[in-house]
mmCIF file of C-alpha atoms in Angstrom:
data_model
loop_
_atom_site.group_PDB
_atom_site.id
_atom_site.type_symbol
_atom_site.label_atom_id
_atom_site.label_comp_id
_atom_site.label_asym_id
_atom_site.label_seq_id
_atom_site.Cartn_x
_atom_site.Cartn_y
_atom_site.Cartn_z
ATOM 1 C CA MET A 15 114.898 34.224 151.201
ATOM 2 C CA PRO A 16 116.336 31.251 153.086
ATOM 3 C CA THR A 17 119.135 31.657 154.722
ATOM 4 C CA LEU A 18 121.315 28.628 154.438
ATOM 5 C CA ILE A 19 123.549 27.258 157.221
ATOM 6 C CA LEU A 20 126.665 25.145 155.400
ATOM 7 C CA VAL A 21 129.184 22.759 157.717
ATOM 8 C CA ARG A 22 132.095 20.876 156.731
ATOM 9 C CA HIS A 23 132.203 17.361 158.367
ATOM 10 C CA GLY A 24 133.881 16.856 160.775
ATOM 11 C CA ARG A 25 137.976 15.941 160.977
ATOM 12 C CA SER A 26 137.831 12.327 159.288
ATOM 13 C CA THR A 27 140.120 9.267 159.650
ATOM 14 C CA ALA A 28 141.248 10.077 155.800
ATOM 15 C CA ASN A 29 141.958 13.977 156.494
ATOM 16 C CA THR A 30 144.316 12.763 158.975
ATOM 17 C CA GLU A 31 146.064 9.968 157.043
ATOM 18 C CA GLY A 32 146.655 12.759 154.743
ATOM 19 C CA LEU A 33 143.915 10.784 152.273
ATOM 20 C CA LEU A 34 141.531 12.066 149.146
ATOM 21 C CA ALA A 35 138.791 9.855 150.358
ATOM 22 C CA GLY A 36 136.047 10.950 147.803
ATOM 23 C CA TRP A 37 132.678 8.648 147.717
ATOM 24 C CA THR A 38 135.193 6.207 148.803
ATOM 25 C CA PRO A 39 132.966 4.324 151.868
ATOM 26 C CA GLY A 40 133.856 3.757 155.230
ATOM 27 C CA VAL A 41 135.522 7.144 155.929
ATOM 28 C CA ALA A 42 134.539 7.804 159.404
ATOM 29 C CA LEU A 43 134.688 11.092 161.854
ATOM 30 C CA ASP A 44 138.183 10.381 163.976
ATOM 31 C CA GLU A 45 138.807 11.026 167.649
ATOM 32 C CA ARG A 46 138.646 15.262 167.439
ATOM 33 C CA GLY A 47 136.257 15.022 164.541
ATOM 34 C CA ALA A 48 133.542 13.105 166.637
ATOM 35 C CA ALA A 49 134.232 15.384 169.349
ATOM 36 C CA GLN A 50 133.499 18.789 166.978
ATOM 37 C CA ALA A 51 130.509 16.809 166.195
ATOM 38 C CA ALA A 52 129.542 16.776 169.069
ATOM 39 C CA GLU A 53 129.639 20.578 169.911
ATOM 40 C CA LEU A 54 127.797 21.391 167.386
ATOM 41 C CA PRO A 55 124.384 21.585 168.859
ATOM 42 C CA GLY A 56 125.758 24.412 171.501
ATOM 43 C CA ARG A 57 127.294 26.464 168.376
ATOM 44 C CA LEU A 58 123.671 26.518 166.614
ATOM 45 C CA ALA A 59 121.619 26.658 169.968
ATOM 46 C CA GLU A 60 120.496 30.213 169.144
ATOM 47 C CA LEU A 61 119.018 28.602 165.952
ATOM 48 C CA PRO A 62 115.410 27.490 164.503
ATOM 49 C CA LEU A 63 116.474 25.564 162.189
ATOM 50 C CA ALA A 64 113.618 24.358 159.874
ATOM 51 C CA GLU A 65 115.199 21.780 157.657
ATOM 52 C CA ILE A 66 118.240 19.339 157.807
ATOM 53 C CA VAL A 67 119.714 18.506 154.179
ATOM 54 C CA THR A 68 123.348 16.119 154.546
ATOM 55 C CA SER A 69 125.584 14.121 151.619
ATOM 56 C CA PRO A 70 125.422 10.596 151.844
ATOM 57 C CA LEU A 71 128.325 9.779 153.085
ATOM 58 C CA GLN A 72 128.896 8.171 156.325
ATOM 59 C CA ARG A 73 131.090 11.218 157.950
ATOM 60 C CA CYS A 74 128.399 13.991 157.326
ATOM 61 C CA GLN A 75 125.816 11.664 158.940
ATOM 62 C CA GLU A 76 127.841 10.750 161.682
ATOM 63 C CA THR A 77 128.665 14.832 162.125
ATOM 64 C CA ILE A 78 124.816 15.678 162.030
ATOM 65 C CA ARG A 79 123.692 12.689 164.850
ATOM 66 C CA PRO A 80 124.277 15.026 167.967
ATOM 67 C CA LEU A 81 122.452 18.133 166.375
ATOM 68 C CA LEU A 82 119.966 15.522 165.562
ATOM 69 C CA GLN A 83 120.191 13.490 169.291
ATOM 70 C CA ALA A 84 119.626 17.061 170.382
ATOM 71 C CA ARG A 85 116.696 18.432 167.792
ATOM 72 C CA PRO A 86 114.523 15.161 167.449
ATOM 73 C CA GLU A 87 111.929 16.942 166.033
ATOM 74 C CA LEU A 88 114.256 17.540 162.846
ATOM 75 C CA ASN A 89 114.490 14.914 160.245
ATOM 76 C CA PRO A 90 116.847 14.972 157.915
ATOM 77 C CA HIS A 91 117.194 14.987 154.261
ATOM 78 C CA THR A 92 120.049 13.095 152.432
ATOM 79 C CA ASP A 93 120.692 14.481 148.457
ATOM 80 C CA GLU A 94 123.632 13.426 146.737
ATOM 81 C CA ARG A 95 124.402 17.158 144.835
ATOM 82 C CA ILE A 96 126.089 17.596 147.765
ATOM 83 C CA GLY A 97 128.768 14.226 148.414
ATOM 84 C CA GLU A 98 132.143 14.920 147.478
ATOM 85 C CA CYS A 99 133.617 15.596 144.235
ATOM 86 C CA HIS A 100 133.558 12.246 142.471
ATOM 87 C CA TYR A 101 137.489 12.106 142.593
ATOM 88 C CA GLY A 102 137.298 8.782 140.141
ATOM 89 C CA ASP A 103 140.584 7.277 140.302
ATOM 90 C CA TRP A 104 142.244 10.009 142.277
ATOM 91 C CA SER A 105 139.574 8.379 145.469
ATOM 92 C CA GLY A 106 141.655 6.643 148.308
ATOM 93 C CA ARG A 107 145.071 7.960 146.904
ATOM 94 C CA LYS A 108 147.193 10.003 148.974
ATOM 95 C CA LEU A 109 147.332 13.590 148.970
ATOM 96 C CA ALA A 110 151.299 13.576 148.743
ATOM 97 C CA GLU A 111 151.603 11.468 145.560
ATOM 98 C CA LEU A 112 148.784 13.313 143.802
ATOM 99 C CA LYS A 113 150.959 16.391 144.247
ATOM 100 C CA ASP A 114 153.141 14.990 140.771
ATOM 101 C CA GLU A 115 150.167 14.934 138.674
ATOM 102 C CA PRO A 116 150.094 16.983 136.191
ATOM 103 C CA LEU A 117 146.400 17.082 136.974
ATOM 104 C CA MET A 118 146.829 18.519 140.220
ATOM 105 C CA GLU A 119 148.428 21.771 138.476
ATOM 106 C CA VAL A 120 145.128 22.431 136.340
ATOM 107 C CA VAL A 121 143.698 21.400 139.924
ATOM 108 C CA GLN A 122 144.949 24.501 141.539
ATOM 109 C CA ALA A 123 145.390 27.027 139.004
ATOM 110 C CA HIS A 124 143.127 26.061 136.409
ATOM 111 C CA PRO A 125 139.892 23.875 138.062
ATOM 112 C CA SER A 126 136.719 25.014 136.038
ATOM 113 C CA ALA A 127 139.237 22.741 133.771
ATOM 114 C CA ALA A 128 139.901 19.616 135.543
ATOM 115 C CA ALA A 129 138.190 16.695 135.014
ATOM 116 C CA PHE A 130 139.270 14.055 137.312
ATOM 117 C CA PRO A 131 139.804 10.355 135.314
ATOM 118 C CA GLY A 132 137.166 8.035 136.180
ATOM 119 C CA GLY A 133 135.544 10.849 138.281
ATOM 120 C CA GLU A 134 133.844 14.518 137.461
ATOM 121 C CA SER A 135 134.019 17.765 136.920
ATOM 122 C CA MET A 136 134.577 20.027 139.504
ATOM 123 C CA ARG A 137 132.888 22.520 137.146
ATOM 124 C CA ALA A 138 130.058 19.481 137.149
ATOM 125 C CA MET A 139 131.228 19.505 140.475
ATOM 126 C CA GLN A 140 129.741 23.003 141.270
ATOM 127 C CA THR A 141 126.916 22.904 139.137
ATOM 128 C CA ARG A 142 125.215 19.970 140.983
ATOM 129 C CA ALA A 143 126.069 21.854 144.310
ATOM 130 C CA ALA A 144 124.579 24.780 143.260
ATOM 131 C CA GLU A 145 121.219 23.546 142.319
ATOM 132 C CA ALA A 146 121.002 21.107 144.859
ATOM 133 C CA VAL A 147 120.559 24.762 146.908
ATOM 134 C CA ARG A 148 118.386 26.653 144.868
ATOM 135 C CA GLU A 149 115.568 23.666 144.715
ATOM 136 C CA TRP A 150 116.714 23.387 148.446
ATOM 137 C CA ASN A 151 115.314 27.740 148.763
ATOM 138 C CA ALA A 152 112.502 27.415 147.250
ATOM 139 C CA ARG A 153 111.330 24.111 149.279
ATOM 140 C CA VAL A 154 112.612 25.886 152.319
ATOM 141 C CA GLU A 155 111.100 28.931 152.079
ATOM 142 C CA ARG A 156 107.835 27.814 150.339
ATOM 143 C CA ASP A 157 107.349 25.430 153.734
ATOM 144 C CA HIS A 158 108.668 27.441 156.362
ATOM 145 C CA GLY A 159 108.658 31.368 155.069
ATOM 146 C CA ALA A 160 111.513 33.726 153.456
ATOM 147 C CA ASP A 161 113.194 34.190 157.008
ATOM 148 C CA ALA A 162 113.357 30.921 157.685
ATOM 149 C CA VAL A 163 117.271 29.061 158.220
ATOM 150 C CA TYR A 164 118.554 25.509 156.997
ATOM 151 C CA LEU A 165 121.392 23.647 157.052
ATOM 152 C CA MET A 166 123.026 21.575 154.460
ATOM 153 C CA CYS A 167 126.242 19.219 156.036
ATOM 154 C CA SER A 168 128.698 18.823 152.827
ATOM 155 C CA HIS A 169 132.172 18.778 151.797
ATOM 156 C CA GLY A 170 135.387 20.876 151.180
ATOM 157 C CA ASP A 171 135.099 21.340 147.768
ATOM 158 C CA ILE A 172 131.315 21.156 147.594
ATOM 159 C CA ILE A 173 131.238 24.710 150.344
ATOM 160 C CA LYS A 174 133.853 26.370 148.846
ATOM 161 C CA SER A 175 132.228 25.923 144.951
ATOM 162 C CA LEU A 176 128.698 27.285 147.032
ATOM 163 C CA VAL A 177 130.524 30.456 148.500
ATOM 164 C CA ALA A 178 132.335 30.821 145.034
ATOM 165 C CA ASP A 179 128.794 30.546 143.054
ATOM 166 C CA ALA A 180 127.505 33.135 146.383
ATOM 167 C CA LEU A 181 130.157 35.487 145.962
ATOM 168 C CA GLY A 182 130.000 35.717 141.981
ATOM 169 C CA LEU A 183 133.592 34.005 142.144
ATOM 170 C CA HIS A 184 135.165 32.416 139.006
ATOM 171 C CA LEU A 185 135.321 28.621 139.245
ATOM 172 C CA ASP A 186 138.921 29.172 139.170
ATOM 173 C CA LEU A 187 139.355 31.159 142.216
ATOM 174 C CA PHE A 188 137.315 29.029 144.272
ATOM 175 C CA GLN A 189 140.804 27.726 145.808
ATOM 176 C CA ARG A 190 141.557 30.958 147.529
ATOM 177 C CA ILE A 191 138.346 29.990 149.703
ATOM 178 C CA SER A 192 139.146 27.619 153.265
ATOM 179 C CA VAL A 193 136.873 26.044 155.637
ATOM 180 C CA GLU A 194 138.272 23.666 158.126
ATOM 181 C CA PRO A 195 136.669 20.811 159.823
ATOM 182 C CA CYS A 196 132.888 21.676 161.575
ATOM 183 C CA SER A 197 133.508 25.492 160.376
ATOM 184 C CA ILE A 198 130.577 26.821 159.668
ATOM 185 C CA THR A 199 129.821 29.529 156.610
ATOM 186 C CA ALA A 200 126.367 31.042 156.115
ATOM 187 C CA ILE A 201 124.705 32.664 153.018
ATOM 188 C CA ARG A 202 121.733 34.152 153.624
ATOM 189 C CA TYR A 203 120.409 34.914 150.095
ATOM 190 C CA THR A 204 117.567 37.716 148.799
ATOM 191 C CA ARG A 205 115.153 38.353 145.610
ATOM 192 C CA MET A 206 118.801 40.529 144.169
ATOM 193 C CA ARG A 207 122.110 38.850 145.575
ATOM 194 C CA PRO A 208 123.413 35.804 148.111
ATOM 195 C CA PHE A 209 125.168 37.519 151.211
ATOM 196 C CA LEU A 210 127.804 35.648 152.375
ATOM 197 C CA VAL A 211 127.169 36.727 156.507
ATOM 198 C CA ARG A 212 130.294 33.788 158.145
ATOM 199 C CA LEU A 213 133.586 32.220 156.250
ATOM 200 C CA GLY A 214 134.669 28.434 157.284
ATOM 201 C CA ASP A 215 133.720 29.863 161.431
ATOM 202 C CA THR A 216 135.371 27.616 163.749
ATOM 203 C CA GLY A 217 135.230 29.542 167.119
ATOM 204 C CA ASP A 218 138.829 28.991 166.780
ATOM 205 C CA PHE A 219 142.115 30.698 166.082
ATOM 206 C CA THR A 220 144.597 27.505 166.687
ATOM 207 C CA SER A 221 144.909 27.545 162.836
ATOM 208 C CA LEU A 222 146.363 31.047 163.143
ATOM 209 C CA VAL A 223 149.023 29.789 165.172
ATOM 210 C CA PRO A 224 152.315 30.080 163.055
ATOM 211 C CA ARG A 225 153.521 26.786 162.485
ATOM 212 C CA GLU A 226 156.758 24.512 162.376
ATOM 213 C CA GLU A 227 156.520 24.386 158.951
ATOM 214 C CA PRO A 228 154.397 26.352 157.123
ATOM 215 C CA PRO A 229 150.897 24.883 154.835
ATOM 216 C CA GLY A 230 152.572 26.508 151.604
ATOM 217 C CA ASP A 231 150.682 28.152 148.570
ATOM 218 C CA GLU A 232 148.145 25.908 146.810
ATOM 219 C CA ALA A 233 144.987 24.456 148.243
ATOM 220 C CA GLN A 234 144.459 20.518 149.700
ATOM 221 C CA VAL A 235 141.613 19.313 147.720
ATOM 222 C CA GLY A 236 139.053 18.203 149.486
ATOM 223 C CA GLY A 237 139.852 20.851 151.522
ATOM 224 C CA GLY A 238 142.121 19.926 154.224
ATOM 225 C CA ALA A 239 142.652 17.909 157.521
ATOM 226 C CA GLY A 240 142.102 22.466 159.205
ATOM 227 C CA ALA A 241 144.739 23.002 162.859
ATOM 228 C CA PRO A 242 147.166 20.390 163.784
#
């Protein structure tokens, strides 16, 4: 079965403003995010990509634009099932404010029980994304062969949930996974089991440098802004 390259969108204006974007319209890449996107074609230059699938949200569309310009033979497919989690009433709010919401403790410690007011549950988010991957795996294998490589451009929580699915981890453990903006995660699917062969690879170790203010022990909903 195919190998899936998961790319998280580049750093967005919501990331730098500390907002939980969700499906809020008009969330674009910031200057650094645009630079990250511009580097993506070079990072993936050796990979013979068979298909490109993307979330419909602007920040993902902008992230893959340079890659599509470098590979005009590829026509992107948009799939809403790999769009960001529907955070409902939390969308567009500051993450610093949401820390005091009782639901945040559930999101951190027991995400399989978390459902956002006016939005969706984290279980539903994972289910739709995993179903999309399974359908695209079958389609890519049918059209391009079992050794094909294809790419999905998506969001932090979606990618983390897909990694958890591939590893057979309960969703309650997915907050232990970290994927920075424009990082590359690769999962090779086989008939027996998936293999996680890359996780959150940016080629940059800046995020590992000790900070004046430690990042803390809570996972940032939506995925975080990456290295400062």
